[in-house]
Protein backbone atom coordinates (compact mmCIF):
# COMPACT_ATOMS: atom_id res chain seq x y z
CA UNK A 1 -0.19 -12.87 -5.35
CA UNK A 2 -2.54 -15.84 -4.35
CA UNK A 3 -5.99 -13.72 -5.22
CA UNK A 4 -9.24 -16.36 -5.23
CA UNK A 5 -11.93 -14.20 -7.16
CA UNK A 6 -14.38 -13.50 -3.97
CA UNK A 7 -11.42 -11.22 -3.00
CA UNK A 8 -10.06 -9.86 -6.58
CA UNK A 9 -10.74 -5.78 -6.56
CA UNK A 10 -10.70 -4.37 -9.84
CA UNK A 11 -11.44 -0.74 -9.37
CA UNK A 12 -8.68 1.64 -9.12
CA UNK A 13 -10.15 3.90 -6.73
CA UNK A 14 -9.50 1.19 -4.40
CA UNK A 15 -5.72 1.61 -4.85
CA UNK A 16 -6.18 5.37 -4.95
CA UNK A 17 -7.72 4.52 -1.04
CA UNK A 18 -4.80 2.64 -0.02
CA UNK A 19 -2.25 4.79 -0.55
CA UNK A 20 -4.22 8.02 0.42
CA UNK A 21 -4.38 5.82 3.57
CA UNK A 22 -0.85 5.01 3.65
CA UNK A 23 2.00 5.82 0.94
CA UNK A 24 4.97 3.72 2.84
CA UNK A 25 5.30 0.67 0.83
CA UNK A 26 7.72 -2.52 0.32
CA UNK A 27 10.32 -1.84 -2.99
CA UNK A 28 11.24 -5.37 -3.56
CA UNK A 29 14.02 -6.02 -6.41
CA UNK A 30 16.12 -9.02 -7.29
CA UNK A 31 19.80 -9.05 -7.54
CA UNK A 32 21.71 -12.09 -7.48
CA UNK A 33 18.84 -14.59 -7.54
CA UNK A 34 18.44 -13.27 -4.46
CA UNK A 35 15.21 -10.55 -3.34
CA UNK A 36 15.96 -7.39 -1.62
CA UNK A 37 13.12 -4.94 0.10
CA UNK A 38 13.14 -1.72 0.94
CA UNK A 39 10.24 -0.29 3.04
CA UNK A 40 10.17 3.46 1.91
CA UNK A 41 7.14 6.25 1.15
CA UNK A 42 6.08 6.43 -2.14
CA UNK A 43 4.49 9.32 -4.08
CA UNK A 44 1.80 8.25 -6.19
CA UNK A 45 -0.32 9.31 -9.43
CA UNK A 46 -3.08 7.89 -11.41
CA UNK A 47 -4.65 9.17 -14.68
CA UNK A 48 -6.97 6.73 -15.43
CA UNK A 49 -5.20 3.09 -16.16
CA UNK A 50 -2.14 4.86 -15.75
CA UNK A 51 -0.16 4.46 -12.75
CA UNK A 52 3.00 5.69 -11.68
CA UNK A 53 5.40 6.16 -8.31
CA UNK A 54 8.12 8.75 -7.27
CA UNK A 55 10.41 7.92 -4.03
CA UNK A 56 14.52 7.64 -3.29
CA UNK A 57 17.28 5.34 -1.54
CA UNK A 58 19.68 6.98 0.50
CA UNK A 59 22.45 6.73 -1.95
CA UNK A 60 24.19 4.35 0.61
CA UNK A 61 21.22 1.29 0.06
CA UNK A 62 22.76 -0.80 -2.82
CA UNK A 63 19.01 -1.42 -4.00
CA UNK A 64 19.11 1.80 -6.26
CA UNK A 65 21.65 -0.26 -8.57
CA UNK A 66 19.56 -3.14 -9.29
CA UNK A 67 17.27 -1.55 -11.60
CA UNK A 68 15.15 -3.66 -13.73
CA UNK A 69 11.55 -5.38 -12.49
CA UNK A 70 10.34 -4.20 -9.27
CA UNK A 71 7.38 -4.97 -7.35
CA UNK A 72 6.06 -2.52 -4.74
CA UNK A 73 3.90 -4.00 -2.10
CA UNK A 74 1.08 -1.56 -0.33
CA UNK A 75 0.04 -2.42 3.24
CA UNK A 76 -3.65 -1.53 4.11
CA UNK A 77 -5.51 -2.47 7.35
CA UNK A 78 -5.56 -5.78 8.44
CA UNK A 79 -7.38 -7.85 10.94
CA UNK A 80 -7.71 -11.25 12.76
CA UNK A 81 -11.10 -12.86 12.76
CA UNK A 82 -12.32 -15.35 15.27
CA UNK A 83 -14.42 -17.79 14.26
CA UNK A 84 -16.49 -17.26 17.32
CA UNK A 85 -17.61 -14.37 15.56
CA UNK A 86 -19.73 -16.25 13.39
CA UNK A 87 -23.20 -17.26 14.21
CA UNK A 88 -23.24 -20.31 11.86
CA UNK A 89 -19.82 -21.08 13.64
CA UNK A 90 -20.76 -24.79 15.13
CA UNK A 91 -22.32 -26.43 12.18
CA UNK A 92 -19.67 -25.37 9.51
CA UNK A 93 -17.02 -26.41 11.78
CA UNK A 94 -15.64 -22.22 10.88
CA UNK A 95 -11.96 -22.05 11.94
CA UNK A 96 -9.58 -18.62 12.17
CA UNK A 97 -8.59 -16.56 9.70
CA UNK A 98 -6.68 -13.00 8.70
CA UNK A 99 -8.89 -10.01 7.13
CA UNK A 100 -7.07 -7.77 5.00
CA UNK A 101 -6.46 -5.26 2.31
CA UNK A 102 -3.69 -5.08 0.06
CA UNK A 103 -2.12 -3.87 -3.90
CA UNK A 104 1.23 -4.94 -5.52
CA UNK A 105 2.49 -3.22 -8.35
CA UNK A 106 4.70 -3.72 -10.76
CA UNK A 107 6.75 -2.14 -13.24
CA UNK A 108 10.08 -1.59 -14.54
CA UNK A 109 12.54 1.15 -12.31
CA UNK A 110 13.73 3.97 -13.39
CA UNK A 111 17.01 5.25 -11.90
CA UNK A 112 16.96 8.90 -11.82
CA UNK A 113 20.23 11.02 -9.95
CA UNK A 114 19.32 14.91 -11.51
CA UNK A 115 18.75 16.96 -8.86
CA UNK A 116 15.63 18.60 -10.59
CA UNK A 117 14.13 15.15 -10.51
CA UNK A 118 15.76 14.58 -6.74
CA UNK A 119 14.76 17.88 -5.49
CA UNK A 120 11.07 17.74 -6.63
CA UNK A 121 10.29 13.89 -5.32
CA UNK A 122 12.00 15.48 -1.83
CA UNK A 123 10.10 18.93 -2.23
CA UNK A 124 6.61 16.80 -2.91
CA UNK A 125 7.14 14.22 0.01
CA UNK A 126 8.16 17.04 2.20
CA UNK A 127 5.18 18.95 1.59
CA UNK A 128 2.16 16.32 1.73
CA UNK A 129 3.88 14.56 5.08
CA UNK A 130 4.80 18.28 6.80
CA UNK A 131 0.99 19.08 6.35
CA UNK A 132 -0.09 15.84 8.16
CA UNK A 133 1.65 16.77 10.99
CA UNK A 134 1.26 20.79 10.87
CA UNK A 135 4.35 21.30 10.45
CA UNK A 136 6.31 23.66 8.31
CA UNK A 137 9.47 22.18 6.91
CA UNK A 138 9.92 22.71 3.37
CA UNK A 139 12.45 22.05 0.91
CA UNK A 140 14.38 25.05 -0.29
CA UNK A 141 16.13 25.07 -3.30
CA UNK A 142 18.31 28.33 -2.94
CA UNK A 143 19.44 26.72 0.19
CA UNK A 144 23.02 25.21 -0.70
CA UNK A 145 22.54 23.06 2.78
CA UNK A 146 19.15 21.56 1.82
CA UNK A 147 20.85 21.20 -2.43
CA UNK A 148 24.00 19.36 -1.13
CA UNK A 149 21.73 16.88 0.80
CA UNK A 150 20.69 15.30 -2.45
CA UNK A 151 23.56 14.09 -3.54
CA UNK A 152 22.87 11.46 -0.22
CA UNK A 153 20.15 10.27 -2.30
CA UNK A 154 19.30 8.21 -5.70
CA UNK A 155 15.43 9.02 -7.35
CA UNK A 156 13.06 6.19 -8.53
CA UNK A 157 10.33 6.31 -11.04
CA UNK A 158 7.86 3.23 -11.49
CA UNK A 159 5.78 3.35 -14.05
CA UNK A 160 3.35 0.36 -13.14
CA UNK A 161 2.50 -2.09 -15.85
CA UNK A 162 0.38 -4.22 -13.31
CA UNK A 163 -1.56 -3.95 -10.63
CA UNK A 164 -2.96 -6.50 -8.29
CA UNK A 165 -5.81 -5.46 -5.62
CA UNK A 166 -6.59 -8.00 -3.01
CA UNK A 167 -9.56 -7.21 -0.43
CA UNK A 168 -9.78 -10.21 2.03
CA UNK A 169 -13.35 -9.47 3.44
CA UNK A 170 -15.01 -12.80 4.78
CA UNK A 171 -16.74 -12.34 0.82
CA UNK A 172 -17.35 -16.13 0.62
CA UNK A 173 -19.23 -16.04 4.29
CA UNK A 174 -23.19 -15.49 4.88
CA UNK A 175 -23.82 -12.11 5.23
CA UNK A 176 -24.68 -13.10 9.21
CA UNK A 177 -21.06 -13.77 9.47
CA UNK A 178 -19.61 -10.63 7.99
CA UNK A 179 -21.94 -8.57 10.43
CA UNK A 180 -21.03 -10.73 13.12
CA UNK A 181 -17.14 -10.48 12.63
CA UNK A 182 -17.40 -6.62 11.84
CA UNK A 183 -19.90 -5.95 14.81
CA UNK A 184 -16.87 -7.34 16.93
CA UNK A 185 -14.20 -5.49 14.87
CA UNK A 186 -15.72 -2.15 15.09
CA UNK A 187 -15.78 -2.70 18.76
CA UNK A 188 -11.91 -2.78 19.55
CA UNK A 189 -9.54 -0.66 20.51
CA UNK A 190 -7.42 -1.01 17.66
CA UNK A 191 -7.77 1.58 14.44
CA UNK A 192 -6.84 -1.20 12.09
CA UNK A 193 -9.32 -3.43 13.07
CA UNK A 194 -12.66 -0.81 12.78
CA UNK A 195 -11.46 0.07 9.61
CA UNK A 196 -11.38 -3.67 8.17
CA UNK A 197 -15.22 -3.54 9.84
CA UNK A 198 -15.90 -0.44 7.73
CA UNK A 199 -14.19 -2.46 4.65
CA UNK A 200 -16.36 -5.63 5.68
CA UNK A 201 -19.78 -3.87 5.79
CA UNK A 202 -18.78 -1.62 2.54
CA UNK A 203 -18.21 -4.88 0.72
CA UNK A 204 -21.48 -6.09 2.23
CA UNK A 205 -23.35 -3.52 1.08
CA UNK A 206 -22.29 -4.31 -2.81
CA UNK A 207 -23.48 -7.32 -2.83
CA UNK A 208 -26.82 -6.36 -3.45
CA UNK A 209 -30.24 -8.72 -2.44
CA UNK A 210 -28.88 -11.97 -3.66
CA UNK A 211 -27.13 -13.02 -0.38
């Protein structure tokens, strides 16, 4: 990923914040020369440096017998910025530009078909998405309807070598122009954009007295 320093994150809780936002990713494999993506949820873990995800295919999606390198993309909030947010906009000649937040990881899949493995990763997804909702559906593993379900599905486990955190926050702007752009993002209708204006001012904020 193209990262220029002013917009490298190194702090893990920032990952942690992404997917606690969001846990559908992009899977994105290579077979034949050739890349293949799979937008799917994910169920993630950290302990410290160490990262790793939990998900499954339906058994039908050929990506499950790729294996190999991986690289899972996670989508955070994202934003357009008009340069007519910027007070200094006329004398640096400011054009547009995209706000965002973003992570890709990568690792090395494992291919997992036991239905221990299956039926936890479909208990665990189950449970945390059923709660969002308020609802009630649970897997049940004396159920022989819910048990011959998994076999309609292959288990993944990426353990992440790498991780990349990108936070795209108008960093290399005056601090004028990051308040201007977030005054006008916290404004709108859109969730997306007040939460890049929360990300903005947060980022902001660390930069201390030297701006």
């Amino acid at each position: 990923m193209y990262r220029p320093g002013a917009f490298a994150e190194t702090d893990l809780a920032a990952l942690d914040w992404l997917l606690a936002r969001d846990a559908f990713a992009t899977l994105v494999t290579v077979d034949g020369g050739q890349p293949f993506a799979t937008p799917l949820p994910v169920l993630y873990a950290r302990d410290g440096d160490t990262v790793e995800l939990r998900g499954h295919w339906s058994r039908a999606n050929p990506q499950w017998r790729h294996g190999g390198g991986a690289l899972v993309i996670v989508h955070g909030p994202q934003a357009y910025i008009s340069p007519g947010w910027y007070p200094d906009k006329l004398e640096n000649n400011r054009v547009p530009t995209w706000n965002y937040a973003t992570a890709h990881l990568r690792g090395r899949l494992e291919i997992h078909d036991e239905p221990e493995f299956l039926a936890a990763v479909v208990a665990d997804l189950s449970q945390r998405h059923e709660d969002a909702v308020g609802s009630g559906w649970r897997y049940e593993p004396d159920n022989p309807a819910h048990v011959a379900q998994l076999r309609g599905i292959v288990g993944f486990r990426l353990r992440v070598e790498s991780v990349e955190l990108k936070f795209k926050l108008n960093q290399n702007h005056p601090a004028a122009n990051v308040r201007g752009a977030a005054a006008a993002l916290a404004a709108s209708t859109r969730e997306g954009d007040r939460e890049v204006a929360a990300l903005m001012l947060d980022r902001l904020a660390r930069r201390g007295k030297g701006d």
